[in-house]
């Protein structure tokens, strides 16, 4: 894991999972608490030169710090268990760019959306160094789940959630009013698809509704991370 915000969030949430810590001279003043935690746990940490830090990280985009930690588990999604979840839910089916995933996780954490479901789509990005770096610590505040047989799981989820798929100018406009819980009290579950191809047909057919974000038409669509940010904001506002 790289980047000061991500590493600080890691130490704040699960310091026992950190196995090694490396940092450069610029970041040392920001990591005194992390170093103290490593010293108490008797685990290695040290200041290194930028060139060595790049070799350890495998990239120059390390932000001056690298933490080697046990990965967070990604349990299987269970629609039955989701019946007890409160608030809106975000689901991704084929979002393949790890930077987009990281940006979406960061937005979810910012607005307090505590869960994110990833599909078993072959192109779906999962937690990775790039995603963690972009998320700026968001992965420590958002629980990820992996759904097998995504379309079938969506159909089961409809018993407890109002499942809305997203598409270009199909269905009805999505805003806080349309994303509010209905008379039956079911919270919304929003499903976003691949950056280029959108949602697979089977997923669209499994959704209860289809919706879109209305725009001016000056450009065809938004980046999926921008779409997620708008919808997360609207959905969380709808629940206020």
C-alpha positions as a Python dict, from the first residue, in 0.01 Angstrom:
ca = {
    (1, 'X'): (0, 0, 0),
    (2, 'X'): (134, 343, -89),
    (3, 'X'): (53, 708, -17),
    (4, 'X'): (33, 884, 319),
    (5, 'X'): (-350, 903, 347),
    (6, 'X'): (-392, 532, 266),
    (7, 'X'): (-116, 426, 505),
    (8, 'X'): (-244, 649, 786),
    (9, 'X'): (-593, 504, 742),
    (10, 'X'): (-445, 155, 750),
    (11, 'X'): (-273, 222, 1083),
    (12, 'X'): (-587, 386, 1224),
    (13, 'X'): (-811, 89, 1138),
    (14, 'X'): (-595, -224, 1146),
    (15, 'X'): (-236, -166, 1259),
    (16, 'X'): (-192, -535, 1345),
    (17, 'X'): (-212, -620, 974),
    (18, 'X'): (95, -411, 883),
    (19, 'X'): (402, -630, 837),
    (20, 'X'): (664, -380, 711),
    (21, 'X'): (688, -5, 662),
    (22, 'X'): (923, 197, 441),
    (23, 'X'): (929, 572, 387),
    (24, 'X'): (1150, 854, 262),
    (25, 'X'): (1285, 1153, 450),
    (26, 'X'): (1007, 1385, 334),
    (27, 'X'): (732, 1171, 486),
    (28, 'X'): (906, 1074, 810),
    (29, 'X'): (748, 1358, 1017),
    (30, 'X'): (401, 1241, 912),
    (31, 'X'): (459, 881, 1016),
    (32, 'X'): (581, 909, 1374),
    (33, 'X'): (271, 737, 1516),
    (34, 'X'): (296, 460, 1257),
    (35, 'X'): (662, 405, 1343),
    (36, 'X'): (575, 391, 1713),
    (37, 'X'): (312, 126, 1640),
    (38, 'X'): (562, -78, 1441),
    (39, 'X'): (817, -49, 1722),
    (40, 'X'): (563, -172, 1979),
    (41, 'X'): (478, -466, 1753),
    (42, 'X'): (849, -535, 1692),
    (43, 'X'): (801, -522, 1318),
    (44, 'X'): (1050, -373, 1070),
    (45, 'X'): (1026, -13, 957),
    (46, 'X'): (1291, 213, 813),
    (47, 'X'): (1373, 526, 622),
    (48, 'X'): (1502, 459, 270),
    (49, 'X'): (1610, 665, -29),
    (50, 'X'): (1358, 746, -300),
    (51, 'X'): (1522, 509, -549),
    (52, 'X'): (1495, 213, -313),
    (53, 'X'): (1139, 306, -223),
    (54, 'X'): (1048, 295, -591),
    (55, 'X'): (1195, -54, -620),
    (56, 'X'): (1003, -171, -314),
    (57, 'X'): (677, -23, -440),
    (58, 'X'): (729, -128, -800),
    (59, 'X'): (625, 221, -909),
    (60, 'X'): (742, 581, -873),
    (61, 'X'): (386, 670, -771),
    (62, 'X'): (437, 573, -410),
    (63, 'X'): (382, 908, -240),
    (64, 'X'): (690, 863, -23),
    (65, 'X'): (569, 565, 182),
    (66, 'X'): (508, 193, 133),
    (67, 'X'): (333, -34, 383),
    (68, 'X'): (328, -409, 334),
    (69, 'X'): (9, -540, 492),
    (70, 'X'): (-221, -839, 492),
    (71, 'X'): (-499, -776, 237),
    (72, 'X'): (-855, -716, 346),
    (73, 'X'): (-1081, -1015, 279),
    (74, 'X'): (-1353, -982, 14),
    (75, 'X'): (-1631, -1217, 130),
    (76, 'X'): (-1902, -1353, -93),
    (77, 'X'): (-2216, -1143, -123),
    (78, 'X'): (-2525, -1296, 37),
    (79, 'X'): (-2859, -1133, -57),
    (80, 'X'): (-3019, -1294, 246),
    (81, 'X'): (-2775, -1120, 480),
    (82, 'X'): (-2829, -795, 290),
    (83, 'X'): (-3186, -785, 420),
    (84, 'X'): (-3046, -651, 746),
    (85, 'X'): (-2839, -379, 580),
    (86, 'X'): (-2954, -21, 609),
    (87, 'X'): (-2911, 260, 361),
    (88, 'X'): (-2825, 261, -11),
    (89, 'X'): (-2600, 2, -172),
    (90, 'X'): (-2367, 36, -470),
    (91, 'X'): (-2292, -256, -704),
    (92, 'X'): (-2034, -266, -986),
    (93, 'X'): (-2056, -502, -1281),
    (94, 'X'): (-1748, -486, -1501),
    (95, 'X'): (-1584, -161, -1391),
    (96, 'X'): (-1240, -258, -1511),
    (97, 'X'): (-1012, 39, -1440),
    (98, 'X'): (-856, 12, -1092),
    (99, 'X'): (-829, 392, -1076),
    (100, 'X'): (-1205, 416, -1126),
    (101, 'X'): (-1262, 157, -855),
    (102, 'X'): (-1036, 350, -618),
    (103, 'X'): (-1215, 677, -693),
    (104, 'X'): (-1555, 513, -634),
    (105, 'X'): (-1440, 365, -301),
    (106, 'X'): (-1307, 706, -197),
    (107, 'X'): (-1642, 869, -276),
    (108, 'X'): (-1833, 594, -95),
    (109, 'X'): (-1619, 645, 215),
    (110, 'X'): (-1660, 1022, 199),
    (111, 'X'): (-2040, 1001, 196),
    (112, 'X'): (-2062, 715, 446),
    (113, 'X'): (-2169, 443, 204),
    (114, 'X'): (-2029, 148, 393),
    (115, 'X'): (-2065, -139, 145),
    (116, 'X'): (-1976, -206, -218),
    (117, 'X'): (-2057, -522, -415),
    (118, 'X'): (-1834, -633, -704),
    (119, 'X'): (-1957, -871, -971),
    (120, 'X'): (-1790, -1183, -1104),
    (121, 'X'): (-1757, -1015, -1446),
    (122, 'X'): (-1426, -1118, -1605),
    (123, 'X'): (-1323, -756, -1643),
    (124, 'X'): (-1423, -635, -1297),
    (125, 'X'): (-1137, -466, -1113),
    (126, 'X'): (-1069, -564, -755),
    (127, 'X'): (-855, -427, -474),
    (128, 'X'): (-506, -351, -604),
    (129, 'X'): (-217, -117, -532),
    (130, 'X'): (-345, 133, -789),
    (131, 'X'): (-698, 122, -648),
    (132, 'X'): (-573, 161, -290),
    (133, 'X'): (-358, 459, -387),
    (134, 'X'): (-646, 642, -557),
    (135, 'X'): (-889, 559, -275),
    (136, 'X'): (-679, 761, -26),
    (137, 'X'): (-771, 531, 263),
    (138, 'X'): (-1128, 466, 152),
    (139, 'X'): (-1083, 89, 150),
    (140, 'X'): (-1048, 98, 528),
    (141, 'X'): (-1398, 244, 562),
    (142, 'X'): (-1587, 50, 292),
    (143, 'X'): (-1656, -325, 307),
    (144, 'X'): (-1627, -501, -29),
    (145, 'X'): (-1817, -814, -131),
    (146, 'X'): (-1792, -1037, -438),
    (147, 'X'): (-2112, -1165, -599),
    (148, 'X'): (-2111, -1493, -793),
    (149, 'X'): (-2379, -1526, -1057),
    (150, 'X'): (-2440, -1153, -1050),
    (151, 'X'): (-2772, -1135, -1235),
    (152, 'X'): (-2923, -1409, -1020),
    (153, 'X'): (-2800, -1239, -703),
    (154, 'X'): (-2960, -912, -813),
    (155, 'X'): (-3294, -1087, -857),
    (156, 'X'): (-3269, -1222, -504),
    (157, 'X'): (-3166, -881, -370),
    (158, 'X'): (-3491, -729, -497),
    (159, 'X'): (-3669, -883, -198),
    (160, 'X'): (-3499, -626, 28),
    (161, 'X'): (-3369, -354, -206),
    (162, 'X'): (-3502, -151, -498),
    (163, 'X'): (-3244, -245, -761),
    (164, 'X'): (-3181, 23, -1024),
    (165, 'X'): (-2948, -34, -1317),
    (166, 'X'): (-2788, 258, -1498),
    (167, 'X'): (-2780, 314, -1874),
    (168, 'X'): (-2748, 602, -2121),
    (169, 'X'): (-3078, 792, -2133),
    (170, 'X'): (-3288, 486, -2056),
    (171, 'X'): (-3555, 465, -1792),
    (172, 'X'): (-3616, 766, -1573),
    (173, 'X'): (-3389, 1046, -1447),
    (174, 'X'): (-3216, 970, -1117),
    (175, 'X'): (-3205, 1230, -840),
    (176, 'X'): (-3263, 1238, -461),
    (177, 'X'): (-3639, 1222, -510),
    (178, 'X'): (-3636, 917, -737),
    (179, 'X'): (-3372, 743, -523),
    (180, 'X'): (-3562, 777, -196),
    (181, 'X'): (-3698, 462, -33),
    (182, 'X'): (-4049, 379, -152),
    (183, 'X'): (-4360, 306, 48),
    (184, 'X'): (-4235, -47, 117),
    (185, 'X'): (-3923, 95, 283),
    (186, 'X'): (-3672, -82, 58),
    (187, 'X'): (-3346, 114, 21),
    (188, 'X'): (-3200, 161, -326),
    (189, 'X'): (-2928, -57, -476),
    (190, 'X'): (-2756, 114, -770),
    (191, 'X'): (-2582, -96, -1035),
    (192, 'X'): (-2309, 57, -1254),
    (193, 'X'): (-2142, -113, -1549),
    (194, 'X'): (-1829, -125, -1761),
    (195, 'X'): (-1664, 199, -1873),
    (196, 'X'): (-1712, 124, -2243),
    (197, 'X'): (-1996, -126, -2271),
    (198, 'X'): (-2217, -41, -1975),
    (199, 'X'): (-2418, -313, -1803),
    (200, 'X'): (-2451, -658, -1960),
    (201, 'X'): (-2795, -742, -2094),
    (202, 'X'): (-2853, -1011, -1831),
    (203, 'X'): (-2782, -760, -1555),
    (204, 'X'): (-3014, -499, -1704),
    (205, 'X'): (-3293, -755, -1729),
    (206, 'X'): (-3241, -857, -1366),
    (207, 'X'): (-3276, -499, -1239),
    (208, 'X'): (-3613, -377, -1119),
    (209, 'X'): (-3572, -35, -1281),
    (210, 'X'): (-3337, 144, -1521),
    (211, 'X'): (-3232, 506, -1479),
    (212, 'X'): (-2985, 768, -1594),
    (213, 'X'): (-2833, 1101, -1496),
    (214, 'X'): (-2978, 1375, -1717),
    (215, 'X'): (-2731, 1611, -1880),
    (216, 'X'): (-2718, 1883, -2145),
    (217, 'X'): (-2616, 1652, -2429),
    (218, 'X'): (-2291, 1840, -2487),
    (219, 'X'): (-2108, 1511, -2423),
    (220, 'X'): (-2252, 1163, -2441),
    (221, 'X'): (-2177, 1040, -2091),
    (222, 'X'): (-1978, 1074, -1770),
    (223, 'X'): (-1685, 871, -1649),
    (224, 'X'): (-1815, 587, -1432),
    (225, 'X'): (-1640, 727, -1124),
    (226, 'X'): (-1811, 1064, -1179),
    (227, 'X'): (-2143, 888, -1230),
    (228, 'X'): (-2093, 695, -908),
    (229, 'X'): (-2010, 1015, -718),
    (230, 'X'): (-2328, 1190, -834),
    (231, 'X'): (-2548, 890, -758),
    (232, 'X'): (-2390, 819, -419),
    (233, 'X'): (-2443, 1180, -320),
    (234, 'X'): (-2803, 1174, -442),
    (235, 'X'): (-2879, 840, -274),
    (236, 'X'): (-2729, 938, 60),
    (237, 'X'): (-2913, 1272, 51),
    (238, 'X'): (-3237, 1087, -24),
    (239, 'X'): (-3198, 895, 300),
    (240, 'X'): (-3154, 1205, 518),
}
